[in-house]
Amino acid sequence: MNEQLLAKTFVELADTLVADFDLIDFLRLLTDRCVGMLGVSAAGVLLADRAGELRVMAASDEEVRLLELFQLQNDQGPCLDCFRTGAPVTVTDLSAEAARWPRFALQARRSGYSAVQALPMRLRDEVVGALNLFRATPGPFDPAATPIAQALADVATISLLQQRSSQRSSLLNEQLQTALNSRVLIEQAKGKLAERQGIDMEQAFTALRGYARAHNRRLSDLARAFVDGTEPLTGLGG
């Protein structure tokens, strides 16, 4: 475990508590750091919308984003079970879970993942989503890493609920809906940039994110400007 990176991550996540922050970029940071620190191959975050339906909000790469979408579209998988029960779900070998989640288990292995751990994003009795960790090889997850992963999920959840008050639920719903709208814009911008530059979707996201950070812009605002063509955005490329 890289203790310096872990400390830096908690500082970065806590820093979002003191000001308005870009939720999409924040959740992508969470997935990237999980991969960098916890010995997993990929990570994703699912959050519930106003209707209580899960949506893919962040993923460490395009492959796992598509797998998360597949899981939602087929209404089966460990991440859904985790969200519905509010309890962690750990599967050390997906090949042994064909009867439990037949479509998901098969697709996950086709995508290169053999083990998964889903951790609830919850505060007391309120579950807002799930943090999902994927491994390419079967076997147990590092027992020392699991509490750290849950702590990261807890910090992310507190960030989502940072402005809670007597209207906390409506505030959370508004924030999540805004994030969902931003996610659509970012996907559109990724597709447009990928086509224009002849690059893949992951490279397009990296370029958009890098430009936003270099120019102190919110990722969602940059995506909107790029999709609408309202700004030249000189230097944006793959």
XYZ file of N, CA and C in Angstrom:
714
model
N 0.841 -1.199 0.000
C 0.000 0.000 0.000
C 0.877 1.250 0.000
N 0.624 2.168 -0.920
C 1.360 3.422 -0.992
C 0.744 4.402 0.004
N 1.390 4.534 1.159
C 0.815 5.350 2.237
C 0.762 6.828 1.862
N 1.763 7.290 1.095
C 1.754 8.692 0.663
C 0.570 8.978 -0.251
N 0.324 8.076 -1.198
C -0.791 8.253 -2.120
C -2.116 8.155 -1.375
N -2.196 7.260 -0.399
C -3.411 7.127 0.393
C -3.706 8.415 1.149
N -2.687 8.969 1.796
C -2.881 10.218 2.530
C -3.286 11.347 1.588
N -2.635 11.409 0.432
C -2.970 12.442 -0.546
C -4.404 12.300 -1.024
N -4.843 11.054 -1.223
C -6.208 10.809 -1.695
C -7.237 11.299 -0.697
N -7.040 10.980 0.573
C -7.990 11.433 1.578
C -8.008 12.953 1.687
N -6.841 13.586 1.519
C -6.793 15.046 1.530
C -7.572 15.608 0.349
N -7.381 15.017 -0.833
C -8.089 15.486 -2.034
C -9.590 15.287 -1.902
N -10.003 14.142 -1.364
C -11.432 13.886 -1.194
C -12.026 14.816 -0.147
N -11.300 15.046 0.940
C -11.794 15.935 1.985
C -11.859 17.374 1.494
N -10.958 17.733 0.585
C -10.927 19.107 0.080
C -12.215 19.462 -0.653
N -12.890 18.491 -1.192
C -14.140 18.767 -1.899
C -15.253 19.167 -0.939
N -15.052 18.945 0.354
C -16.111 19.233 1.315
C -16.256 20.721 1.594
N -15.249 21.510 1.233
C -15.267 22.912 1.640
C -15.767 23.844 0.542
N -16.055 23.317 -0.622
C -16.492 24.180 -1.724
C -17.263 23.353 -2.733
N -17.892 24.065 -3.667
C -18.577 23.387 -4.763
C -17.542 22.584 -5.553
N -17.908 21.406 -5.996
C -16.937 20.586 -6.706
C -17.597 19.868 -7.867
N -16.774 19.425 -8.785
C -17.232 18.720 -9.976
C -17.402 17.251 -9.613
N -18.628 16.797 -9.483
C -18.894 15.452 -8.989
C -18.348 14.374 -9.910
N -18.475 14.562 -11.213
C -17.989 13.556 -12.154
C -16.475 13.385 -12.028
N -15.759 14.493 -11.985
C -14.303 14.433 -11.856
C -13.915 13.843 -10.503
N -14.665 14.196 -9.468
C -14.439 13.670 -8.127
C -14.572 12.149 -8.090
N -15.640 11.619 -8.701
C -15.856 10.177 -8.694
C -14.839 9.451 -9.569
N -14.411 10.081 -10.655
C -13.363 9.474 -11.478
C -12.050 9.401 -10.685
N -11.758 10.435 -9.908
C -10.586 10.402 -9.034
C -10.683 9.216 -8.077
N -11.872 9.003 -7.527
C -12.083 7.891 -6.603
C -11.780 6.554 -7.276
N -12.296 6.327 -8.480
C -12.054 5.053 -9.160
C -10.579 4.894 -9.537
N -9.969 5.960 -10.010
C -8.560 5.885 -10.399
C -7.676 5.535 -9.204
N -7.952 6.146 -8.060
C -7.124 5.892 -6.882
C -7.362 4.490 -6.323
N -8.573 3.984 -6.443
C -8.821 2.607 -6.021
C -7.945 1.639 -6.818
N -7.875 1.855 -8.121
C -7.035 1.010 -8.975
C -5.563 1.189 -8.613
N -5.161 2.425 -8.349
C -3.761 2.706 -8.066
C -3.286 2.189 -6.720
N -4.204 2.046 -5.754
C -3.779 1.719 -4.395
C -4.193 0.344 -3.902
N -5.270 -0.214 -4.434
C -5.888 -1.374 -3.794
C -5.616 -2.697 -4.492
N -4.778 -2.693 -5.506
C -4.438 -3.947 -6.170
C -5.564 -4.538 -6.987
N -6.460 -3.680 -7.503
C -7.546 -4.159 -8.353
C -7.300 -3.705 -9.787
N -8.004 -4.347 -10.715
C -7.788 -4.049 -12.138
C -8.621 -2.873 -12.622
N -9.799 -2.693 -12.021
C -10.706 -1.634 -12.465
C -11.680 -1.319 -11.346
N -12.323 -0.159 -11.460
C -13.297 0.263 -10.444
C -14.388 1.089 -11.108
N -15.578 1.023 -10.537
C -16.699 1.812 -11.040
C -17.565 2.299 -9.895
N -18.347 3.341 -10.169
C -19.267 3.889 -9.177
C -20.663 3.977 -9.782
N -21.636 3.416 -9.084
C -23.039 3.531 -9.451
C -23.738 4.393 -8.404
N -24.574 5.328 -8.866
C -25.358 6.159 -7.955
C -26.827 6.092 -8.355
N -27.700 6.253 -7.375
C -29.135 6.214 -7.626
C -29.639 7.592 -8.041
N -30.564 7.608 -9.015
C -31.173 8.868 -9.437
C -32.410 9.153 -8.588
N -33.207 10.142 -8.994
C -34.367 10.541 -8.215
C -35.367 9.413 -8.026
N -35.450 8.543 -9.025
C -36.403 7.434 -8.960
C -35.840 6.222 -8.228
N -34.604 6.336 -7.746
C -33.988 5.219 -7.054
C -33.335 4.220 -7.977
N -33.230 4.567 -9.271
C -32.600 3.675 -10.246
C -31.102 3.966 -10.327
N -30.308 2.918 -10.351
C -28.865 3.086 -10.415
C -28.412 3.552 -11.799
N -27.394 4.410 -11.798
C -26.778 4.892 -13.031
C -25.269 4.796 -12.893
N -24.592 4.564 -14.019
C -23.129 4.542 -14.018
C -22.642 5.988 -14.001
N -21.915 6.350 -12.935
C -21.441 7.724 -12.800
C -19.947 7.869 -13.063
N -19.185 6.807 -12.840
C -17.735 6.880 -13.082
C -17.188 5.469 -13.239
N -16.110 5.369 -14.013
C -15.421 4.092 -14.189
C -13.968 4.385 -14.513
N -13.094 3.502 -14.072
C -11.663 3.731 -14.283
C -11.246 3.514 -15.727
N -12.064 2.800 -16.511
C -11.787 2.650 -17.938
C -13.087 2.316 -18.671
N -13.018 2.347 -19.981
C -14.210 2.166 -20.805
C -14.758 0.743 -20.708
N -13.881 -0.238 -20.576
C -14.313 -1.634 -20.503
C -15.212 -1.872 -19.294
N -14.808 -1.361 -18.155
C -15.618 -1.589 -16.952
C -16.875 -0.718 -16.969
N -16.826 0.427 -17.622
C -18.043 1.239 -17.755
C -19.109 0.471 -18.533
N -18.696 -0.167 -19.608
C -19.638 -0.951 -20.400
C -20.159 -2.154 -19.618
N -19.302 -2.762 -18.808
C -19.742 -3.890 -17.989
C -20.764 -3.440 -16.946
N -20.541 -2.273 -16.350
C -21.499 -1.737 -15.378
C -22.845 -1.458 -16.061
N -22.797 -0.913 -17.264
C -24.032 -0.682 -18.014
C -24.738 -2.001 -18.309
N -23.977 -3.012 -18.682
C -24.550 -4.331 -18.957
C -25.250 -4.871 -17.715
N -24.633 -4.683 -16.579
C -25.205 -5.147 -15.321
C -26.560 -4.482 -15.049
N -26.628 -3.180 -15.278
C -27.881 -2.456 -15.053
C -28.942 -2.867 -16.066
N -28.540 -2.998 -17.325
C -29.504 -3.344 -18.366
C -30.096 -4.737 -18.159
N -29.317 -5.639 -17.568
C -29.781 -7.002 -17.341
C -30.312 -7.210 -15.923
N -30.254 -6.168 -15.108
C -30.813 -6.183 -13.754
C -30.305 -7.371 -12.943
N -28.999 -7.609 -13.016
C -28.412 -8.665 -12.189
C -26.928 -8.412 -12.015
N -26.427 -8.749 -10.826
C -25.006 -8.601 -10.560
C -24.743 -8.204 -9.124
N -23.499 -8.336 -8.689
C -23.145 -8.051 -7.300
C -23.345 -6.595 -6.891
N -23.138 -5.681 -7.828
C -23.268 -4.260 -7.496
C -24.730 -3.905 -7.204
N -25.646 -4.493 -7.954
C -27.072 -4.288 -7.700
C -27.471 -4.893 -6.359
N -26.977 -6.097 -6.076
C -27.289 -6.735 -4.794
C -26.764 -5.895 -3.629
N -25.565 -5.360 -3.788
C -24.967 -4.520 -2.749
C -25.825 -3.287 -2.486
N -26.266 -2.620 -3.544
C -27.083 -1.424 -3.388
C -28.419 -1.749 -2.721
N -29.023 -2.835 -3.128
C -30.356 -3.178 -2.616
C -30.328 -3.640 -1.165
N -29.257 -4.283 -0.753
C -29.177 -4.783 0.619
C -28.423 -3.849 1.555
N -27.607 -2.965 0.989
C -26.775 -2.093 1.809
C -25.605 -2.817 2.439
N -25.295 -4.022 1.949
C -24.209 -4.830 2.510
C -23.176 -5.135 1.433
N -21.900 -5.268 1.817
C -20.869 -5.612 0.834
C -21.126 -6.972 0.194
N -20.720 -7.093 -1.066
C -20.806 -8.365 -1.776
C -19.425 -8.644 -2.365
N -18.842 -9.777 -1.984
C -17.512 -10.153 -2.468
C -17.585 -11.499 -3.166
N -17.086 -11.541 -4.394
C -17.068 -12.774 -5.186
C -15.634 -13.009 -5.629
N -15.034 -14.077 -5.135
C -13.630 -14.347 -5.441
C -13.431 -15.085 -6.761
N -14.494 -15.680 -7.287
C -14.387 -16.397 -8.564
C -15.746 -16.358 -9.265
N -15.861 -15.520 -10.271
C -17.135 -15.357 -10.970
C -17.555 -16.604 -11.742
N -16.612 -17.466 -12.069
C -16.973 -18.682 -12.793
C -17.844 -19.593 -11.943
N -17.821 -19.393 -10.615
C -18.629 -20.211 -9.712
C -20.004 -19.598 -9.447
N -20.282 -18.448 -10.093
C -21.537 -17.739 -9.815
C -22.471 -17.722 -11.027
N -22.296 -18.676 -11.926
C -23.120 -18.705 -13.141
C -24.600 -18.864 -12.820
N -24.929 -19.593 -11.781
C -26.335 -19.785 -11.431
C -26.921 -18.534 -10.770
N -26.089 -17.792 -10.065
C -26.550 -16.604 -9.335
C -26.793 -15.424 -10.267
N -25.825 -15.159 -11.127
C -25.926 -14.050 -12.091
C -25.461 -14.571 -13.457
N -26.246 -15.360 -14.145
C -25.765 -16.034 -15.365
C -25.253 -15.091 -16.450
N -26.008 -14.051 -16.758
C -25.586 -13.146 -17.837
C -24.403 -12.282 -17.400
N -24.480 -11.754 -16.187
C -23.394 -10.886 -15.718
C -22.090 -11.656 -15.573
N -22.134 -12.827 -14.947
C -20.910 -13.593 -14.727
C -20.215 -13.905 -16.050
N -20.986 -14.272 -17.053
C -20.412 -14.587 -18.359
C -19.803 -13.352 -19.001
N -20.536 -12.231 -18.972
C -20.045 -11.005 -19.592
C -18.815 -10.466 -18.874
N -18.799 -10.558 -17.563
C -17.646 -10.085 -16.801
C -16.387 -10.852 -17.189
N -16.515 -12.172 -17.311
C -15.348 -12.970 -17.693
C -14.926 -12.679 -19.133
N -15.908 -12.414 -20.004
C -15.574 -12.019 -21.373
C -14.829 -10.682 -21.400
N -15.149 -9.832 -20.436
C -14.505 -8.514 -20.351
C -13.164 -8.576 -19.644
N -12.807 -9.744 -19.133
C -11.495 -9.913 -18.523
C -11.466 -9.850 -17.014
N -12.628 -9.958 -16.359
C -12.671 -9.866 -14.902
C -13.146 -11.190 -14.305
N -12.435 -11.632 -13.273
C -12.737 -12.930 -12.661
C -13.204 -12.821 -11.219
N -13.080 -11.641 -10.614
C -13.504 -11.437 -9.232
C -14.023 -10.015 -9.082
N -14.962 -9.831 -8.155
C -15.547 -8.499 -7.953
C -15.901 -8.306 -6.486
N -15.757 -7.070 -6.058
C -16.162 -6.684 -4.703
C -16.976 -5.404 -4.803
N -18.206 -5.446 -4.307
C -19.093 -4.275 -4.327
C -19.279 -3.780 -2.899
N -19.035 -2.488 -2.688
C -19.117 -1.889 -1.357
C -20.184 -0.803 -1.348
N -21.042 -0.789 -0.331
C -22.126 0.197 -0.312
C -21.627 1.613 -0.041
N -22.226 2.568 -0.726
C -22.018 3.981 -0.419
C -23.230 4.394 0.405
N -23.046 4.460 1.721
C -24.185 4.673 2.594
C -23.807 5.553 3.774
N -24.802 6.230 4.301
C -24.679 6.983 5.537
C -25.860 6.594 6.403
N -25.566 5.920 7.487
C -26.599 5.356 8.355
C -27.520 4.440 7.542
N -28.781 4.782 7.410
C -29.715 3.905 6.706
C -29.915 4.286 5.244
N -29.250 5.321 4.799
C -29.447 5.791 3.422
C -28.333 5.290 2.517
N -28.685 4.474 1.526
C -27.722 3.956 0.553
C -27.897 4.737 -0.739
N -26.838 5.385 -1.200
C -26.934 6.229 -2.394
C -26.288 5.580 -3.613
N -25.545 4.485 -3.404
C -24.900 3.857 -4.552
C -23.960 2.751 -4.107
N -23.026 2.401 -4.991
C -22.060 1.340 -4.699
C -20.739 1.626 -5.394
N -19.657 1.312 -4.700
C -18.306 1.354 -5.259
C -17.928 -0.080 -5.601
N -17.534 -0.306 -6.853
C -17.329 -1.663 -7.342
C -15.886 -1.864 -7.805
N -15.257 -2.892 -7.276
C -13.859 -3.187 -7.565
C -13.767 -4.511 -8.315
N -12.988 -4.533 -9.399
C -12.876 -5.713 -10.251
C -11.419 -6.173 -10.333
N -11.231 -7.496 -10.341
C -9.906 -8.079 -10.507
C -9.890 -8.992 -11.714
N -8.752 -9.021 -12.401
C -8.619 -9.869 -13.585
C -8.421 -11.330 -13.211
N -7.860 -11.588 -12.045
C -7.583 -12.961 -11.626
C -8.489 -13.346 -10.468
N -8.912 -14.601 -10.391
C -9.723 -15.033 -9.260
C -8.889 -15.105 -7.988
N -9.571 -15.122 -6.845
C -8.874 -15.212 -5.566
C -9.388 -14.170 -4.599
N -9.043 -14.293 -3.327
C -9.544 -13.364 -2.310
C -8.983 -11.956 -2.481
N -9.777 -10.988 -2.097
C -9.317 -9.611 -2.078
C -8.453 -9.394 -0.835
N -7.519 -8.477 -0.942
C -6.610 -8.177 0.165
C -7.421 -7.732 1.387
N -7.379 -8.479 2.492
C -8.186 -8.110 3.654
C -7.797 -6.768 4.255
N -6.554 -6.341 4.046
C -6.133 -5.041 4.552
C -6.658 -3.902 3.679
N -6.931 -4.198 2.404
C -7.382 -3.154 1.482
C -8.881 -2.902 1.581
N -9.642 -3.915 1.989
C -11.102 -3.764 2.022
C -11.566 -2.639 2.947
N -11.057 -2.522 4.177
C -11.477 -1.395 5.024
C -11.113 -0.036 4.433
N -9.996 0.008 3.719
C -9.591 1.269 3.079
C -10.563 1.615 1.958
N -10.927 0.610 1.166
C -11.890 0.840 0.089
C -13.222 1.317 0.650
N -13.673 0.705 1.743
C -14.928 1.138 2.349
C -14.813 2.551 2.901
N -13.647 2.887 3.449
C -13.442 4.246 3.947
C -13.505 5.263 2.816
N -12.927 4.916 1.662
C -13.009 5.806 0.502
C -14.460 5.972 0.053
N -15.206 4.868 0.051
C -16.626 4.938 -0.306
C -17.386 5.804 0.689
N -17.043 5.698 1.965
C -17.715 6.492 2.997
C -17.430 7.979 2.833
N -16.172 8.311 2.533
C -15.818 9.722 2.323
C -16.563 10.279 1.120
N -16.645 9.477 0.057
C -17.380 9.920 -1.135
C -18.850 10.153 -0.802
N -19.421 9.277 0.001
C -20.827 9.424 0.372
C -21.044 10.687 1.189
N -20.165 10.951 2.136
C -20.271 12.170 2.938
C -20.177 13.397 2.045
N -19.314 13.331 1.030
C -19.190 14.447 0.090
C -20.515 14.707 -0.623
N -21.195 13.625 -1.015
C -22.484 13.774 -1.683
C -23.527 14.396 -0.770
N -23.383 14.148 0.513
C -24.373 14.621 1.484
C -23.869 15.830 2.270
N -22.861 16.516 1.718
C -22.168 17.553 2.473
C -23.088 18.700 2.899
N -24.109 19.024 2.145
C -24.967 20.162 2.456
C -26.286 19.729 3.071
N -26.248 18.560 3.736
C -27.497 18.035 4.269
C -28.104 18.981 5.315
N -29.412 19.028 5.330
C -30.161 19.879 6.242
C -31.541 19.264 6.376
N -32.514 20.045 6.754
C -33.872 19.513 6.835
C -34.389 19.146 5.453
N -33.778 19.725 4.399
C -34.139 19.390 3.018
C -33.073 18.500 2.389
N -32.350 17.694 3.205
C -31.210 16.944 2.710
C -31.569 16.057 1.527
N -32.696 15.366 1.582
C -33.061 14.448 0.499
C -33.249 15.182 -0.815
N -33.937 16.323 -0.760
C -34.154 17.070 -2.008
C -32.852 17.640 -2.531
N -31.964 18.054 -1.618
C -30.675 18.562 -2.050
C -29.859 17.464 -2.713
N -29.879 16.283 -2.125
C -29.145 15.174 -2.705
C -29.701 14.812 -4.074
N -31.018 14.755 -4.181
C -31.636 14.432 -5.465
C -31.260 15.445 -6.531
N -31.258 16.715 -6.157
C -30.905 17.770 -7.113
C -29.457 17.609 -7.561
N -28.568 17.319 -6.607
C -27.162 17.173 -6.945
C -26.923 15.962 -7.850
N -27.586 14.859 -7.521
C -27.423 13.666 -8.339
C -27.983 13.869 -9.736
N -29.116 14.565 -9.853
C -29.694 14.810 -11.167
C -28.775 15.690 -12.007
N -28.181 16.690 -11.362
C -27.226 17.548 -12.064
C -26.042 16.730 -12.556
N -25.568 15.815 -11.709
C -24.442 14.968 -12.096
C -24.814 14.042 -13.248
N -26.035 13.521 -13.221
C -26.486 12.654 -14.314
C -26.533 13.429 -15.626
N -27.039 14.651 -15.582
C -27.069 15.494 -16.783
C -25.661 15.773 -17.287
N -24.738 16.022 -16.348
C -23.354 16.271 -16.721
C -22.728 15.043 -17.363
N -23.064 13.858 -16.836
C -22.528 12.613 -17.373
C -22.903 12.446 -18.850
N -24.140 12.814 -19.189
C -24.591 12.722 -20.581
C -23.773 13.661 -21.458
N -23.563 14.888 -21.001
C -22.775 15.857 -21.759
C -21.348 15.365 -21.973
N -20.765 14.813 -20.917
C -19.389 14.347 -21.008
C -19.274 13.183 -21.985
N -20.240 12.277 -21.975
C -20.225 11.167 -22.930
C -20.334 11.687 -24.363
N -21.171 12.700 -24.569
C -21.304 13.285 -25.906
C -19.996 13.931 -26.341
N -19.355 14.656 -25.409
C -18.090 15.313 -25.729
C -17.002 14.281 -26.021
N -16.966 13.196 -25.248
C -15.997 12.123 -25.498
C -16.170 11.559 -26.903
N -17.420 11.284 -27.284
C -17.673 10.721 -28.606
C -17.269 11.678 -29.720
N -17.595 12.941 -29.547
C -17.266 13.944 -30.563
C -15.755 14.101 -30.719
N -15.049 14.175 -29.568
C -13.601 14.349 -29.622
C -12.923 13.096 -30.167
N -13.420 11.914 -29.768
C -12.835 10.658 -30.261
C -12.946 10.562 -31.777
N -14.107 10.942 -32.303
C -14.308 10.900 -33.749
C -13.430 11.925 -34.456
N -13.357 13.113 -33.881
C -12.590 14.191 -34.518
C -11.097 13.886 -34.535
N -10.574 13.315 -33.423
C -9.136 13.097 -33.301
C -8.702 11.690 -33.714
N -9.666 10.790 -33.971
C -9.303 9.428 -34.313
C -8.694 8.676 -33.147
N -9.235 8.908 -31.929
C -8.715 8.265 -30.720
C -9.850 7.472 -30.070
N -9.505 6.681 -29.040
C -10.568 5.920 -28.381
C -11.225 6.767 -27.289
N -12.291 6.224 -26.698
C -13.091 6.989 -25.739
C -12.311 7.312 -24.467
N -11.452 6.407 -24.035
C -10.662 6.644 -22.823
C -9.660 7.764 -23.051
N -9.014 7.777 -24.210
C -8.092 8.856 -24.546
C -8.825 10.189 -24.647
N -10.037 10.149 -25.173
C -10.831 11.370 -25.287
C -11.171 11.926 -23.906
N -11.550 11.037 -22.984
C -11.852 11.502 -21.637
C -10.617 12.102 -20.975
N -9.471 11.445 -21.136
C -8.227 11.938 -20.547
C -7.894 13.322 -21.084
N -8.100 13.526 -22.390
C -7.822 14.833 -22.995
C -8.767 15.910 -22.452
N -10.049 15.594 -22.357
C -11.013 16.550 -21.819
C -10.709 16.892 -20.364
N -10.427 15.871 -19.589
C -10.142 16.083 -18.176
C -8.872 16.910 -17.985
N -7.830 16.582 -18.772
C -6.579 17.324 -18.672
C -6.743 18.791 -19.048
N -7.523 19.040 -20.109
C -7.755 20.425 -20.545
C -8.531 21.191 -19.472
N -9.550 20.538 -18.902
C -10.353 21.191 -17.864
C -9.496 21.579 -16.668
N -8.637 20.676 -16.250
C -7.780 20.962 -15.094
C -6.744 22.031 -15.409
N -6.151 21.956 -16.617
C -5.131 22.932 -16.998
C -5.695 24.341 -17.094
N -6.989 24.453 -17.434
C -7.611 25.763 -17.607
C -8.579 26.101 -16.473
N -8.504 25.327 -15.387
C -9.326 25.590 -14.208
C -10.808 25.662 -14.558
N -11.252 24.677 -15.335
C -12.646 24.625 -15.778
C -13.330 23.405 -15.172
N -14.634 23.524 -14.917
C -15.413 22.356 -14.547
C -15.543 21.450 -15.775
N -15.378 20.161 -15.562
C -15.419 19.211 -16.674
C -16.748 19.281 -17.415
N -17.845 19.423 -16.688
C -19.155 19.468 -17.328
C -19.325 20.742 -18.156
N -18.791 21.874 -17.668
C -18.880 23.128 -18.426
C -18.060 23.038 -19.708
N -16.882 22.440 -19.598
C -16.035 22.272 -20.783
C -16.730 21.370 -21.801
N -17.323 20.274 -21.329
C -18.014 19.349 -22.232
C -19.150 20.052 -22.962
N -19.920 20.863 -22.232
C -21.033 21.587 -22.854
C -20.523 22.540 -23.936
N -19.447 23.274 -23.644
C -18.897 24.214 -24.608
C -18.386 23.495 -25.857
N -17.776 22.321 -25.647
C -17.241 21.571 -26.779
C -18.360 20.999 -27.644
N -19.384 20.450 -27.002
C -20.509 19.877 -27.745
C -21.260 20.956 -28.505
N -21.489 22.103 -27.848
C -22.232 23.196 -28.476
C -21.398 23.972 -29.490
N -20.067 23.873 -29.366
C -19.193 24.643 -30.245
C -19.202 26.118 -29.938
N -19.510 26.471 -28.682
C -19.626 27.885 -28.314
C -18.287 28.528 -27.981
N -17.233 27.704 -27.813
C -15.907 28.235 -27.527
C -14.880 27.525 -28.404
N -13.796 28.201 -28.780
C -12.805 27.569 -29.664
C -12.029 26.449 -28.970
N -11.779 26.577 -27.658
C -11.043 25.554 -26.885
C -9.746 25.174 -27.593
N -8.946 26.189 -27.878
C -7.677 26.014 -28.598
C -6.760 25.060 -27.836
N -6.260 24.071 -28.549
C -5.306 23.135 -27.950
C -5.928 21.862 -27.436
N -7.251 21.753 -27.486
C -7.894 20.532 -27.014
C -7.704 19.442 -28.069
N -7.074 18.338 -27.667
C -6.834 17.263 -28.609
C -6.545 15.975 -27.878
N -6.308 14.891 -28.616
C -6.061 13.584 -28.021
C -4.647 13.445 -27.532
